Amino acid sequence: MQISKLFEQKSPVLSFEVFPPKKESPIETIYQTLDELHDLSPDFISVTYSAGGSGGNHLTCDIASAIKNKYGILPIAHLTCVSADKEQISAELDRLKENGVENILALRGDINPNVPRKYDFAHASDLTAFIKERGGFSVSGACYPEGHYESENLIEDILHLKKKVDAGAEHLISQLFFDNDLFYSFLERARIAGISVPIEAGIMPVVNKKQIERMVSLCGASLPQKFVKMINRYEHNPEALRDAGIAYAVDQIVDLIANGVDGIHLYTMNNPYIARKICESIGALRQTNV
Ligand SMILES: NC(=O)C1=CN([C@@H]2O[C@H](COP(=O)(O)OP(=O)(O)OC[C@H]3O[C@@H](n4cnc5c(N)ncnc54)[C@H](O)[C@@H]3O)[C@@H](O)[C@H]2O)C=CC1
Ligand SMILES: Nc1nc(=O)c2c([nH]1)NC[C@@H]1CN(c3ccc(C(=O)N[C@@H](CCC(=O)O)C(=O)O)cc3)CN21
């Protein structure tokens, strides 16, 4: 199914994101995660590719294929181009097509000094245009409520985002954020700039302090006072921090849905317990059809 069709049929859409297990972990671990996520009936599941610039991309296509063919859920395969040339991207697209994966999140990718860079594609918009020219895929893109850290300012960032959409991105997933007002301001800028595709809000329930530190260094999300207070109060009490992190994410989601958001994209971090707790808390909020 084309991703834009999904947003015509449902509001709000609820989607999940998983990452492939590390090379040293058995592949079965992701299937245990997906068994549990499947029961929560997400509208689609996306699979990262070289998350954080890790270079770990060997399993993205296989996992996306299983999401479709084993679990009957719509998959989106992430694809980054920062370390790939046209031939490598073409080969990856062929493999996705052979496996029946029709939706791609086209990304530039994180720059990792330990992984050689290639220059066939400078930006995600170049990859998007390349995929659309070849045909056969629906393309989604990433967007940044607080601006991407490499952008000079928020206006420049929105103009770049408009280029991505004009190149063929038909749906956007936001970087994670902890302050909904930043997301609403971003939405306003995007709509004024003429970006009319569905925009999903990326929500990450935080479950431990180390993970938050890693995410802040990777994503640059700003942390509101009440969030920092919560982390500091419970940093040595893992269960309390987990429950507080779930409650914080639910609070964000309830407010986003009340404000008519197109969709919620939950960064599950392969933790089905947390995804389940959140889904239980918002069960009746998901019942609205367009
Ligand atoms: N590996 C994964 O699964 C995921 C990775 N990410 C990360 O998000 C970050 C950025 O990725 P994307 O949003 O895909 O990159 P992007 O290419 O859209 O944007 C990267 C930077 O380039 C600028 N830019 C974009 N298009 C431009 C153009 N046409 N001309 C001039 N400047 C332009 C943007 O404003 C931004 O500062 C990366 O760090 C990426 O890895 C985000 C989500 C998932
Ligand atoms: N700049 C950036 N890069 C990304 O890859 C990215 C974003 N932002 N924002 C949204 C999501 C979050 N993603 C992430 C980020 C980090 C890990 C990560 O740290 N993975 C660890 C394992 C963590 C664990 O086992 O709990 C790894 O080593 O792969 C995974 C997905 C992918 N996405």
Short mmCIF file of C-alpha atoms and ligand atoms in Angstrom, two decimals:
data_model
loop_
_atom_site.label_atom_id
_atom_site.label_comp_id
_atom_site.label_asym_id
_atom_site.label_seq_id
_atom_site.Cartn_x
_atom_site.Cartn_y
_atom_site.Cartn_z
CA MET A 1 0.00 0.00 0.00
CA GLN A 2 1.15 3.53 -0.74
CA ILE A 3 1.86 5.40 2.45
CA SER A 4 -0.15 8.47 1.35
CA LYS A 5 -3.25 6.23 0.98
CA LEU A 6 -2.88 5.14 4.59
CA PHE A 7 -3.13 8.75 5.77
CA GLU A 8 -6.22 9.29 3.61
CA GLN A 9 -7.91 6.39 5.40
CA LYS A 10 -6.87 6.90 9.02
CA SER A 11 -6.25 9.65 11.53
CA PRO A 12 -4.20 9.49 13.60
CA VAL A 13 -1.88 6.88 12.11
CA LEU A 14 0.18 4.99 14.71
CA SER A 15 3.50 3.56 13.55
CA PHE A 16 6.55 1.95 15.18
CA GLU A 17 10.26 1.99 14.45
CA VAL A 18 12.69 -0.87 15.13
CA PHE A 19 16.41 -1.28 14.48
CA PRO A 20 18.19 -4.46 13.30
CA PRO A 21 19.99 -6.42 16.03
CA LYS A 22 23.73 -5.84 16.28
CA LYS A 23 25.91 -8.26 14.28
CA GLU A 24 26.79 -10.27 17.38
CA SER A 25 23.12 -10.77 18.41
CA PRO A 26 21.02 -13.54 16.86
CA ILE A 27 18.44 -12.43 14.27
CA GLU A 28 15.73 -14.21 16.30
CA THR A 29 15.75 -11.39 18.87
CA ILE A 30 14.09 -9.03 16.40
CA TYR A 31 11.41 -11.64 15.62
CA GLN A 32 10.55 -11.92 19.30
CA THR A 33 10.19 -8.13 19.36
CA LEU A 34 8.04 -8.15 16.21
CA ASP A 35 5.82 -10.98 17.57
CA GLU A 36 4.89 -8.65 20.42
CA LEU A 37 4.67 -5.45 18.38
CA HIS A 38 2.37 -7.23 15.91
CA ASP A 39 -0.25 -7.71 18.65
CA LEU A 40 -0.46 -3.90 19.04
CA SER A 41 -1.70 -3.51 15.42
CA PRO A 42 0.53 -0.65 14.26
CA ASP A 43 -0.36 0.90 10.89
CA PHE A 44 3.21 0.41 9.70
CA ILE A 45 6.65 -0.48 11.08
CA SER A 46 9.85 1.17 9.85
CA VAL A 47 13.29 -0.45 10.06
CA THR A 48 16.43 1.67 10.47
CA TYR A 49 19.46 1.47 8.18
CA SER A 50 22.83 2.37 9.63
CA ALA A 51 21.21 4.13 12.61
CA GLY A 52 23.45 6.78 14.12
CA GLY A 53 25.92 6.13 11.26
CA SER A 54 26.66 2.68 12.70
CA GLY A 55 27.07 1.10 9.25
CA GLY A 56 24.70 -1.69 10.44
CA ASN A 57 22.46 -2.24 7.44
CA HIS A 58 22.86 -5.90 6.60
CA LEU A 59 19.42 -6.90 7.84
CA THR A 60 17.13 -3.96 7.06
CA CYS A 61 15.71 -5.51 3.88
CA ASP A 62 15.23 -8.98 5.44
CA ILE A 63 13.42 -7.52 8.46
CA ALA A 64 11.22 -5.24 6.32
CA SER A 65 10.37 -8.25 4.17
CA ALA A 66 9.39 -10.30 7.24
CA ILE A 67 7.23 -7.44 8.55
CA LYS A 68 5.24 -7.66 5.33
CA ASN A 69 5.31 -11.35 4.50
CA LYS A 70 5.36 -12.97 7.96
CA TYR A 71 3.45 -10.41 10.03
CA GLY A 72 1.17 -8.85 7.38
CA ILE A 73 2.09 -5.31 8.44
CA LEU A 74 3.09 -2.50 6.07
CA PRO A 75 6.89 -2.01 6.23
CA ILE A 76 9.01 1.07 5.54
CA ALA A 77 12.70 0.36 4.96
CA HIS A 78 15.08 3.21 5.83
CA LEU A 79 17.83 3.81 3.26
CA THR A 80 20.81 6.15 3.74
CA CYS A 81 23.06 7.45 0.97
CA VAL A 82 25.96 9.12 2.76
CA SER A 83 28.25 6.12 2.20
CA ALA A 84 26.72 4.68 -0.98
CA ASP A 85 27.13 5.30 -4.70
CA LYS A 86 24.41 4.98 -7.35
CA GLU A 87 25.26 1.34 -8.07
CA GLN A 88 24.96 0.34 -4.42
CA ILE A 89 21.67 2.20 -4.02
CA SER A 90 20.33 0.59 -7.21
CA ALA A 91 21.29 -2.86 -5.92
CA GLU A 92 19.55 -2.17 -2.59
CA LEU A 93 16.42 -0.94 -4.42
CA ASP A 94 16.40 -4.11 -6.55
CA ARG A 95 16.62 -6.25 -3.42
CA LEU A 96 13.79 -4.34 -1.72
CA LYS A 97 11.61 -4.71 -4.81
CA GLU A 98 12.31 -8.46 -5.03
CA ASN A 99 11.17 -8.75 -1.41
CA GLY A 100 7.94 -6.83 -2.01
CA VAL A 101 9.00 -3.79 0.07
CA GLU A 102 7.44 -0.74 -1.61
CA ASN A 103 8.01 2.02 0.94
CA ILE A 104 11.32 3.70 1.68
CA LEU A 105 12.39 6.37 4.17
CA ALA A 106 15.04 8.14 2.08
CA LEU A 107 17.76 9.64 4.29
CA ARG A 108 21.16 11.17 3.86
CA GLY A 109 22.32 9.42 7.04
CA ASP A 110 24.58 10.33 9.95
CA ILE A 111 28.17 11.14 9.01
CA ASN A 112 30.56 8.73 10.72
CA PRO A 113 34.27 9.57 10.47
CA ASN A 114 35.04 5.83 10.55
CA VAL A 115 32.90 5.01 7.52
CA PRO A 116 34.14 6.35 4.14
CA ARG A 117 31.86 8.96 2.59
CA LYS A 118 30.65 8.88 -0.99
CA TYR A 119 29.33 11.81 -2.98
CA ASP A 120 26.79 10.59 -5.55
CA PHE A 121 24.05 11.93 -3.27
CA ALA A 122 24.69 15.05 -1.18
CA HIS A 123 21.26 15.26 0.44
CA ALA A 124 18.21 13.14 1.10
CA SER A 125 16.43 15.12 -1.63
CA ASP A 126 18.93 13.73 -4.21
CA LEU A 127 18.21 10.17 -3.08
CA THR A 128 14.47 10.86 -3.14
CA ALA A 129 14.65 12.16 -6.74
CA PHE A 130 16.76 9.14 -7.78
CA ILE A 131 14.28 6.64 -6.31
CA LYS A 132 11.27 8.40 -7.83
CA GLU A 133 12.96 8.52 -11.25
CA ARG A 134 13.51 4.75 -11.16
CA GLY A 135 9.89 4.30 -10.05
CA GLY A 136 8.05 1.62 -8.11
CA PHE A 137 8.41 3.02 -4.58
CA SER A 138 6.61 5.38 -2.24
CA VAL A 139 9.15 7.63 -0.55
CA SER A 140 9.01 9.18 2.92
CA GLY A 141 11.47 11.66 4.45
CA ALA A 142 12.74 12.91 7.80
CA CYS A 143 12.04 16.38 9.23
CA TYR A 144 13.35 18.38 12.16
CA PRO A 145 11.03 20.30 14.51
CA GLU A 146 14.03 22.09 16.03
CA GLY A 147 15.91 22.36 12.73
CA HIS A 148 18.69 20.00 11.62
CA TYR A 149 21.92 20.79 13.47
CA GLU A 150 23.78 21.47 10.20
CA SER A 151 21.27 24.13 9.08
CA GLU A 152 22.08 27.82 9.47
CA ASN A 153 18.56 28.64 10.65
CA LEU A 154 15.00 27.34 10.79
CA ILE A 155 13.89 29.04 7.57
CA GLU A 156 16.76 27.48 5.58
CA ASP A 157 15.89 24.10 7.08
CA ILE A 158 12.24 24.40 5.97
CA LEU A 159 13.29 25.42 2.44
CA HIS A 160 15.47 22.29 2.25
CA LEU A 161 12.53 20.24 3.50
CA LYS A 162 10.35 21.73 0.77
CA LYS A 163 12.96 20.56 -1.80
CA LYS A 164 12.71 17.04 -0.37
CA VAL A 165 8.93 17.06 -0.73
CA ASP A 166 9.13 18.55 -4.24
CA ALA A 167 11.58 15.74 -5.12
CA GLY A 168 8.86 13.22 -4.24
CA ALA A 169 8.63 12.62 -0.48
CA GLU A 170 4.96 11.96 0.19
CA HIS A 171 5.07 11.68 3.97
CA LEU A 172 7.41 12.98 6.69
CA ILE A 173 8.51 11.54 10.04
CA SER A 174 9.83 13.98 12.60
CA GLN A 175 12.96 13.75 14.65
CA LEU A 176 12.18 13.01 18.30
CA PHE A 177 11.28 15.95 20.53
CA PHE A 178 10.17 16.43 24.12
CA ASP A 179 8.40 19.79 23.85
CA ASN A 180 5.20 19.72 21.78
CA ASP A 181 5.17 23.50 21.31
CA LEU A 182 8.35 23.17 19.20
CA PHE A 183 6.52 20.67 17.00
CA TYR A 184 3.47 22.95 16.58
CA SER A 185 5.68 25.91 15.57
CA PHE A 186 7.46 23.67 13.07
CA LEU A 187 4.13 22.49 11.61
CA GLU A 188 3.08 26.09 11.14
CA ARG A 189 6.35 26.93 9.32
CA ALA A 190 6.04 23.83 7.13
CA ARG A 191 2.43 24.54 6.14
CA ILE A 192 3.25 28.20 5.39
CA ALA A 193 6.10 26.97 3.16
CA GLY A 194 3.56 24.95 1.17
CA ILE A 195 4.46 21.52 2.54
CA SER A 196 1.13 19.73 2.59
CA VAL A 197 2.08 16.04 2.95
CA PRO A 198 1.19 14.19 6.19
CA ILE A 199 3.68 14.83 9.01
CA GLU A 200 4.04 12.28 11.80
CA ALA A 201 5.35 13.25 15.21
CA GLY A 202 8.34 11.14 16.33
CA ILE A 203 8.03 10.19 20.00
CA MET A 204 10.69 8.39 21.98
CA PRO A 205 9.73 7.12 25.43
CA VAL A 206 12.93 7.46 27.42
CA VAL A 207 13.79 4.61 29.67
CA ASN A 208 17.28 5.21 30.95
CA LYS A 209 19.69 8.09 31.39
CA LYS A 210 22.39 6.62 29.14
CA GLN A 211 19.95 6.32 26.29
CA ILE A 212 18.80 9.93 26.71
CA GLU A 213 22.40 11.15 26.62
CA ARG A 214 23.06 9.14 23.45
CA MET A 215 19.89 10.46 21.82
CA VAL A 216 20.60 14.07 22.72
CA SER A 217 24.10 13.83 21.23
CA LEU A 218 22.68 12.19 18.08
CA CYS A 219 19.51 14.21 17.61
CA GLY A 220 20.13 17.47 19.48
CA ALA A 221 16.62 17.51 20.99
CA SER A 222 16.20 20.16 23.67
CA LEU A 223 15.05 19.02 27.08
CA PRO A 224 12.31 21.00 28.89
CA GLN A 225 12.68 21.71 32.61
CA LYS A 226 9.99 19.24 33.65
CA PHE A 227 11.70 16.49 31.63
CA VAL A 228 15.12 17.19 33.18
CA LYS A 229 13.58 17.20 36.67
CA MET A 230 11.98 13.83 35.99
CA ILE A 231 15.26 12.28 34.80
CA ASN A 232 17.23 13.68 37.71
CA ARG A 233 14.71 12.51 40.28
CA TYR A 234 14.57 8.92 39.05
CA GLU A 235 17.98 8.34 37.47
CA HIS A 236 18.93 5.75 40.11
CA ASN A 237 15.54 4.06 40.17
CA PRO A 238 15.19 2.27 36.79
CA GLU A 239 11.58 1.16 37.27
CA ALA A 240 10.44 4.62 38.35
CA LEU A 241 12.29 6.21 35.42
CA ARG A 242 10.71 3.74 33.04
CA ASP A 243 7.21 4.49 34.34
CA ALA A 244 7.83 8.24 34.34
CA GLY A 245 9.21 8.03 30.77
CA ILE A 246 6.10 6.16 29.63
CA ALA A 247 3.80 8.70 31.34
CA TYR A 248 5.71 11.59 29.75
CA ALA A 249 5.37 10.05 26.26
CA VAL A 250 1.64 9.36 26.81
CA ASP A 251 1.14 12.97 27.90
CA GLN A 252 2.86 14.20 24.71
CA ILE A 253 0.79 11.84 22.53
CA VAL A 254 -2.57 12.79 24.10
CA ASP A 255 -1.82 16.47 23.49
CA LEU A 256 -0.66 15.81 19.90
CA ILE A 257 -3.80 13.83 19.07
CA ALA A 258 -5.99 16.52 20.67
CA ASN A 259 -4.28 18.98 18.34
CA GLY A 260 -5.12 16.87 15.30
CA VAL A 261 -1.69 15.43 14.47
CA ASP A 262 -1.55 13.27 11.30
CA GLY A 263 0.25 10.45 13.06
CA ILE A 264 2.45 9.27 15.90
CA HIS A 265 5.69 7.44 15.08
CA LEU A 266 6.92 5.63 18.17
CA TYR A 267 10.67 5.00 18.42
CA THR A 268 10.23 1.67 20.22
CA MET A 269 13.99 1.00 20.62
CA ASN A 270 12.97 -2.67 20.20
CA ASN A 271 11.25 -2.59 23.59
CA PRO A 272 7.74 -4.08 23.20
CA TYR A 273 6.89 -3.69 26.91
CA ILE A 274 7.04 0.09 26.60
CA ALA A 275 5.17 0.14 23.28
CA ARG A 276 2.43 -2.02 24.86
CA LYS A 277 2.07 0.22 27.93
CA ILE A 278 1.70 3.26 25.67
CA CYS A 279 -0.81 1.57 23.37
CA GLU A 280 -2.89 0.48 26.37
CA SER A 281 -2.99 4.07 27.61
CA ILE A 282 -4.19 5.53 24.30
CA GLY A 283 -6.36 2.64 23.07
CA ALA A 284 -9.61 4.58 22.57
CA LEU A 285 -7.80 7.58 21.05
CA ARG A 286 -6.90 5.44 18.04
CA GLN A 287 -10.48 4.72 16.97
CA THR A 288 -11.01 7.72 14.69
CA ASN A 289 -11.42 7.09 10.96
CA VAL A 290 -11.12 9.93 8.44
N1 LIG B 1 19.56 5.88 9.91
C1 LIG B 1 18.29 6.13 10.18
O1 LIG B 1 17.48 5.19 10.18
C2 LIG B 1 17.85 7.54 10.50
C3 LIG B 1 18.73 8.58 10.40
N2 LIG B 1 18.35 9.91 10.64
C4 LIG B 1 19.35 10.99 10.58
O2 LIG B 1 18.88 12.30 10.35
C5 LIG B 1 19.93 13.12 9.74
C6 LIG B 1 19.68 13.80 8.43
O3 LIG B 1 19.14 12.96 7.47
P1 LIG B 1 18.17 13.56 6.42
O4 LIG B 1 17.11 14.32 7.07
O5 LIG B 1 17.79 12.45 5.54
O6 LIG B 1 19.16 14.56 5.64
P2 LIG B 1 18.90 15.81 4.74
O7 LIG B 1 19.84 15.66 3.58
O8 LIG B 1 17.48 16.02 4.43
O9 LIG B 1 19.38 17.00 5.67
C7 LIG B 1 20.71 17.08 6.19
C8 LIG B 1 21.18 18.54 6.20
O10 LIG B 1 21.33 19.03 4.87
C9 LIG B 1 20.48 20.12 4.63
N3 LIG B 1 19.89 19.95 3.29
C10 LIG B 1 18.92 19.08 2.94
N4 LIG B 1 18.60 19.19 1.63
C11 LIG B 1 19.42 20.15 1.13
C12 LIG B 1 19.58 20.70 -0.17
N5 LIG B 1 18.83 20.26 -1.20
N6 LIG B 1 20.51 21.68 -0.34
C13 LIG B 1 21.28 22.11 0.71
N7 LIG B 1 21.16 21.60 1.97
C14 LIG B 1 20.25 20.65 2.18
C15 LIG B 1 19.42 20.07 5.71
O11 LIG B 1 18.86 21.34 6.00
C16 LIG B 1 20.19 19.49 6.86
O12 LIG B 1 20.92 20.48 7.53
C17 LIG B 1 20.99 12.27 9.54
O13 LIG B 1 21.78 12.61 10.60
C18 LIG B 1 20.24 10.92 9.45
O14 LIG B 1 21.07 9.85 9.59
C19 LIG B 1 17.09 10.20 10.95
C20 LIG B 1 16.14 9.22 11.05
C21 LIG B 1 16.46 7.82 10.88
N1 LIG B 2 20.60 11.53 13.81
C1 LIG B 2 19.75 10.49 13.91
N2 LIG B 2 20.16 9.26 13.51
C2 LIG B 2 19.33 8.20 13.61
O1 LIG B 2 19.75 7.09 13.24
C3 LIG B 2 18.01 8.41 14.09
C4 LIG B 2 17.64 9.70 14.50
N3 LIG B 2 18.53 10.71 14.40
N4 LIG B 2 16.44 9.95 15.03
C5 LIG B 2 15.43 8.98 15.13
C6 LIG B 2 15.92 7.61 15.09
C7 LIG B 2 16.47 7.02 16.36
N5 LIG B 2 17.29 5.96 15.84
C8 LIG B 2 18.17 5.21 16.60
C9 LIG B 2 19.11 5.83 17.32
C10 LIG B 2 20.03 5.12 18.06
C11 LIG B 2 19.99 3.75 18.06
C12 LIG B 2 20.97 3.02 18.91
O2 LIG B 2 21.60 3.59 19.77
N6 LIG B 2 21.14 1.74 18.71
C13 LIG B 2 22.11 0.98 19.43
C14 LIG B 2 21.47 -0.06 20.29
C15 LIG B 2 20.73 0.54 21.42
C16 LIG B 2 20.13 -0.52 22.33
O3 LIG B 2 20.46 -1.72 22.20
O4 LIG B 2 19.33 -0.12 23.17
C17 LIG B 2 23.03 0.32 18.45
O5 LIG B 2 24.18 0.15 18.82
O6 LIG B 2 22.58 0.05 17.31
C18 LIG B 2 19.04 3.11 17.30
C19 LIG B 2 18.13 3.83 16.57
C20 LIG B 2 17.36 6.04 14.41
N7 LIG B 2 17.04 7.40 14.19
#
